XYZ file of N, CA and C in Angstrom:
321
model
N -187.891 -127.091 -17.650
C -189.296 -126.766 -18.186
C -189.358 -127.146 -19.805
N -190.585 -127.693 -20.091
C -190.750 -128.178 -21.363
C -191.562 -127.245 -22.285
N -191.094 -126.462 -23.114
C -191.588 -125.688 -24.233
C -191.919 -126.253 -25.494
N -193.577 -126.515 -25.688
C -194.094 -126.953 -26.931
C -194.120 -125.781 -27.942
N -193.913 -126.283 -29.287
C -194.209 -125.152 -29.961
C -194.725 -125.617 -31.347
N -195.875 -125.061 -32.129
C -196.851 -125.538 -33.364
C -195.636 -124.389 -34.436
N -195.128 -125.084 -35.440
C -194.467 -124.516 -36.165
C -195.346 -123.967 -37.706
N -194.864 -123.231 -38.370
C -195.583 -123.142 -39.247
C -196.030 -123.852 -40.415
N -195.214 -124.844 -40.521
C -195.734 -126.180 -41.263
C -196.646 -127.044 -40.562
N -197.156 -126.511 -39.528
C -198.633 -127.274 -38.768
C -197.975 -128.573 -37.856
N -196.425 -128.625 -37.774
C -195.743 -129.738 -37.198
C -195.323 -128.961 -35.581
N -195.078 -129.767 -34.660
C -194.762 -129.625 -33.350
C -193.396 -130.099 -32.901
N -192.952 -129.289 -32.150
C -191.428 -129.372 -31.535
C -191.307 -129.378 -30.386
N -190.353 -129.635 -29.674
C -190.122 -129.002 -28.137
C -188.739 -128.831 -27.643
N -188.807 -128.122 -26.507
C -187.250 -127.727 -26.365
C -187.245 -128.157 -24.781
N -186.386 -128.530 -24.095
C -186.276 -128.735 -22.531
C -185.366 -127.968 -22.297
N -185.579 -127.000 -21.257
C -184.896 -125.831 -20.758
C -184.509 -126.078 -19.350
N -183.503 -125.664 -18.861
C -183.120 -125.344 -17.437
C -183.938 -124.204 -16.821
N -183.756 -123.985 -15.399
C -184.406 -123.120 -14.893
C -184.219 -121.680 -15.313
N -182.733 -121.732 -15.850
C -182.047 -120.676 -16.225
C -182.241 -120.156 -17.804
N -183.420 -121.116 -18.443
C -183.699 -120.884 -19.735
C -182.731 -121.487 -20.724
N -181.497 -122.330 -20.177
C -180.525 -122.646 -21.147
C -181.444 -124.188 -21.711
N -181.218 -124.188 -23.194
C -181.877 -125.479 -23.610
C -180.891 -126.292 -23.789
N -181.389 -127.440 -22.922
C -180.824 -128.624 -22.791
C -181.212 -129.661 -24.115
N -182.214 -129.522 -24.722
C -182.647 -130.569 -25.676
C -183.358 -129.883 -26.599
N -183.234 -130.080 -27.945
C -184.133 -129.432 -29.139
C -184.739 -130.803 -29.658
N -186.253 -130.832 -29.478
C -186.647 -131.800 -30.222
C -186.987 -131.667 -31.720
N -186.961 -132.852 -32.159
C -187.209 -132.918 -33.584
C -188.675 -132.545 -33.957
N -189.013 -132.701 -35.105
C -190.714 -132.020 -35.660
C -191.157 -133.317 -35.429
N -192.644 -133.393 -35.157
C -193.493 -134.393 -34.827
C -194.909 -133.798 -35.680
N -195.179 -134.673 -36.361
C -196.596 -134.493 -37.255
C -197.927 -133.804 -36.324
N -198.023 -134.744 -35.036
C -199.169 -134.242 -34.401
C -198.572 -133.731 -33.090
N -199.386 -133.230 -32.117
C -199.008 -132.759 -30.718
C -198.929 -134.121 -29.930
N -200.065 -135.212 -30.154
C -200.245 -136.600 -29.478
C -199.172 -137.281 -29.892
N -198.262 -137.140 -31.111
C -197.072 -137.947 -31.558
C -196.066 -137.529 -30.443
N -195.923 -135.918 -30.548
C -195.086 -135.727 -29.704
C -195.050 -136.058 -28.072
N -196.182 -135.871 -27.622
C -196.384 -136.337 -26.314
C -196.162 -137.913 -26.087
N -196.611 -138.257 -26.852
C -196.625 -140.091 -26.795
C -194.885 -140.404 -26.909
N -193.749 -139.742 -27.797
C -192.682 -139.788 -27.783
C -191.999 -139.251 -26.378
N -192.365 -138.352 -25.867
C -191.614 -137.936 -24.566
C -192.289 -138.671 -23.659
N -193.593 -139.429 -23.236
C -193.899 -140.366 -22.463
C -193.451 -141.571 -22.396
N -192.858 -141.998 -23.564
C -192.121 -143.213 -24.003
C -191.172 -143.243 -23.464
N -190.153 -142.077 -23.395
C -188.713 -142.268 -22.886
C -188.662 -142.136 -21.609
N -189.644 -141.710 -20.829
C -189.649 -141.206 -19.323
C -189.032 -142.641 -18.583
N -189.830 -143.889 -18.481
C -189.172 -144.727 -18.130
C -188.130 -145.248 -18.302
N -187.316 -145.098 -19.282
C -185.832 -145.467 -20.013
C -184.867 -144.373 -19.697
N -185.253 -143.185 -19.047
C -184.302 -142.464 -19.235
C -182.940 -142.300 -18.715
N -182.794 -143.195 -17.892
C -181.549 -143.347 -16.953
C -180.785 -144.691 -18.016
N -181.381 -145.134 -18.860
C -180.699 -146.010 -19.413
C -179.539 -145.604 -20.637
N -178.410 -146.077 -20.670
C -177.341 -145.598 -21.218
C -177.889 -145.950 -22.712
N -178.618 -146.708 -23.315
C -179.269 -146.771 -24.704
C -179.938 -145.640 -25.243
N -180.416 -144.505 -24.430
C -181.268 -143.689 -25.171
C -180.513 -142.472 -25.589
N -179.140 -142.504 -25.260
C -178.066 -141.419 -25.375
C -177.304 -142.065 -26.508
N -177.154 -141.001 -27.271
C -176.156 -141.313 -28.437
C -175.195 -140.256 -28.406
N -174.079 -140.594 -27.946
C -172.834 -139.696 -27.807
C -172.067 -139.334 -29.062
N -171.767 -138.046 -29.566
C -171.280 -137.950 -30.843
C -170.138 -136.794 -30.660
N -169.160 -136.751 -31.549
C -168.238 -135.723 -31.802
C -168.344 -135.277 -33.068
N -168.806 -133.837 -33.039
C -168.758 -132.766 -34.619
C -167.730 -133.022 -35.465
N -167.778 -132.500 -36.972
C -166.683 -132.558 -37.212
C -165.846 -131.023 -36.904
N -166.292 -130.217 -36.063
C -165.418 -129.057 -35.452
C -164.789 -129.636 -34.121
N -164.891 -131.061 -33.624
C -164.330 -131.218 -32.613
C -165.189 -131.240 -31.042
N -166.581 -130.368 -31.325
C -167.273 -130.191 -30.317
C -168.125 -131.569 -29.953
N -168.576 -131.784 -28.992
C -169.487 -132.846 -28.468
C -170.645 -132.597 -28.233
N -171.772 -133.379 -28.584
C -173.351 -133.426 -28.653
C -173.686 -134.819 -28.108
N -175.058 -134.801 -28.239
C -175.513 -136.003 -27.765
C -177.256 -136.360 -28.502
N -177.333 -137.177 -29.055
C -178.996 -137.241 -29.482
C -179.504 -138.108 -27.973
N -180.969 -137.822 -28.140
C -181.855 -138.633 -27.250
C -182.677 -139.332 -28.151
N -182.638 -140.688 -28.027
C -183.526 -141.593 -28.865
C -184.409 -142.359 -28.145
N -185.579 -142.692 -29.029
C -186.631 -143.519 -28.470
C -186.266 -144.725 -28.165
N -187.443 -145.498 -27.837
C -186.988 -147.043 -27.562
C -186.845 -147.684 -29.210
N -187.603 -147.111 -30.067
C -187.497 -147.637 -31.565
C -186.014 -147.348 -32.242
N -185.444 -146.513 -31.510
C -184.023 -146.100 -31.755
C -184.149 -144.899 -32.901
N -185.341 -144.077 -33.100
C -185.525 -143.204 -33.680
C -184.887 -141.566 -32.883
N -184.025 -140.694 -33.475
C -183.831 -139.609 -32.564
C -184.882 -138.866 -32.443
N -185.176 -138.370 -30.788
C -186.330 -137.654 -30.505
C -185.912 -136.053 -30.339
N -184.696 -136.064 -30.187
C -184.225 -134.538 -29.917
C -182.635 -134.569 -30.060
N -181.985 -133.458 -30.058
C -180.447 -133.029 -29.770
C -179.978 -132.407 -28.997
N -179.003 -132.333 -28.703
C -178.227 -131.366 -27.733
C -177.812 -130.089 -28.147
N -177.351 -129.248 -27.506
C -176.317 -128.018 -27.805
C -175.099 -128.834 -28.377
N -174.122 -127.796 -28.588
C -172.642 -128.226 -28.730
C -171.958 -127.957 -27.503
N -171.102 -128.851 -27.009
C -170.318 -128.714 -25.965
C -168.631 -129.026 -26.435
N -168.033 -127.854 -25.469
C -166.695 -127.741 -25.996
C -166.046 -128.913 -25.394
N -166.511 -129.711 -24.459
C -165.772 -130.800 -23.777
C -166.646 -131.786 -23.851
N -165.757 -133.214 -23.685
C -166.768 -134.212 -23.130
C -167.441 -134.497 -21.905
N -166.719 -133.816 -20.831
C -167.136 -133.684 -19.647
C -168.295 -132.931 -19.638
N -168.468 -131.808 -20.247
C -169.646 -130.742 -20.477
C -170.720 -131.533 -20.954
N -170.577 -132.310 -21.976
C -171.653 -132.992 -22.550
C -172.327 -134.161 -21.647
N -171.258 -134.476 -20.792
C -171.778 -135.606 -19.725
C -172.772 -134.855 -19.027
N -172.198 -133.743 -18.207
C -173.096 -133.150 -17.430
C -174.319 -132.427 -18.056
N -174.238 -132.240 -19.212
C -175.632 -131.974 -20.184
C -176.522 -133.056 -20.072
N -176.255 -134.408 -20.233
C -176.684 -135.269 -19.941
C -177.622 -135.552 -18.686
N -176.658 -135.524 -17.628
C -177.168 -135.540 -16.443
C -177.987 -134.358 -15.960
N -177.858 -133.320 -16.614
C -178.953 -132.312 -16.416
C -180.182 -132.640 -17.191
N -179.865 -133.142 -18.249
C -181.286 -133.485 -18.932
C -182.117 -134.582 -17.984
N -181.093 -135.761 -17.869
C -182.087 -136.734 -17.167
C -183.019 -136.106 -15.628
N -182.085 -135.359 -14.906
C -182.669 -134.712 -13.731
C -183.805 -133.883 -14.019
N -183.866 -133.079 -15.299
C -184.768 -132.224 -15.832
C -186.327 -133.091 -16.068
N -186.115 -134.104 -16.789
C -186.850 -135.141 -17.042
C -187.643 -135.708 -15.984
N -186.828 -136.217 -15.245
C -187.353 -136.984 -13.513
C -188.053 -135.934 -12.999
N -187.573 -134.656 -13.007
C -188.126 -133.513 -11.996
C -189.397 -132.789 -12.685
N -189.909 -133.098 -13.828
C -190.787 -132.443 -14.385
C -192.280 -133.394 -14.153
N -193.105 -132.613 -13.244
C -194.466 -133.354 -13.082
C -195.404 -133.085 -14.196
N -195.246 -132.196 -15.039
C -196.192 -131.953 -15.980
C -196.171 -132.852 -17.323
N -195.015 -133.958 -17.044
C -194.952 -134.905 -18.464
C -196.074 -136.028 -17.937
N -196.534 -135.974 -16.678
C -197.210 -137.100 -16.490
C -198.807 -136.627 -16.817
N -198.964 -135.482 -17.254
C -200.088 -135.124 -17.703
C -200.455 -134.621 -19.075
N -199.294 -134.904 -19.727
C -199.149 -134.620 -21.221
C -200.475 -135.224 -21.848
């Protein structure tokens, strides 16, 4: 499920959630809703590419990933995972969520 929110500073952000309302990805801020929609639509054809996921380890030893656009700019960040396998499962779930969302075609 894709949630789009207008923030107090008139920028837009999104979160991609599972059916159980768990946040898979928290989007960065975008100046306009159109810019946000464009970034999401841009990533769709390449969501299965390894290049769009930047895997990282935080200073506390937890794992996370960034979703990057084709231009290399970070579009959103994941939650923290206690294991690398958990992070990889999060990436898998994110891919499946993107691919199963029919409303992205009508953004």
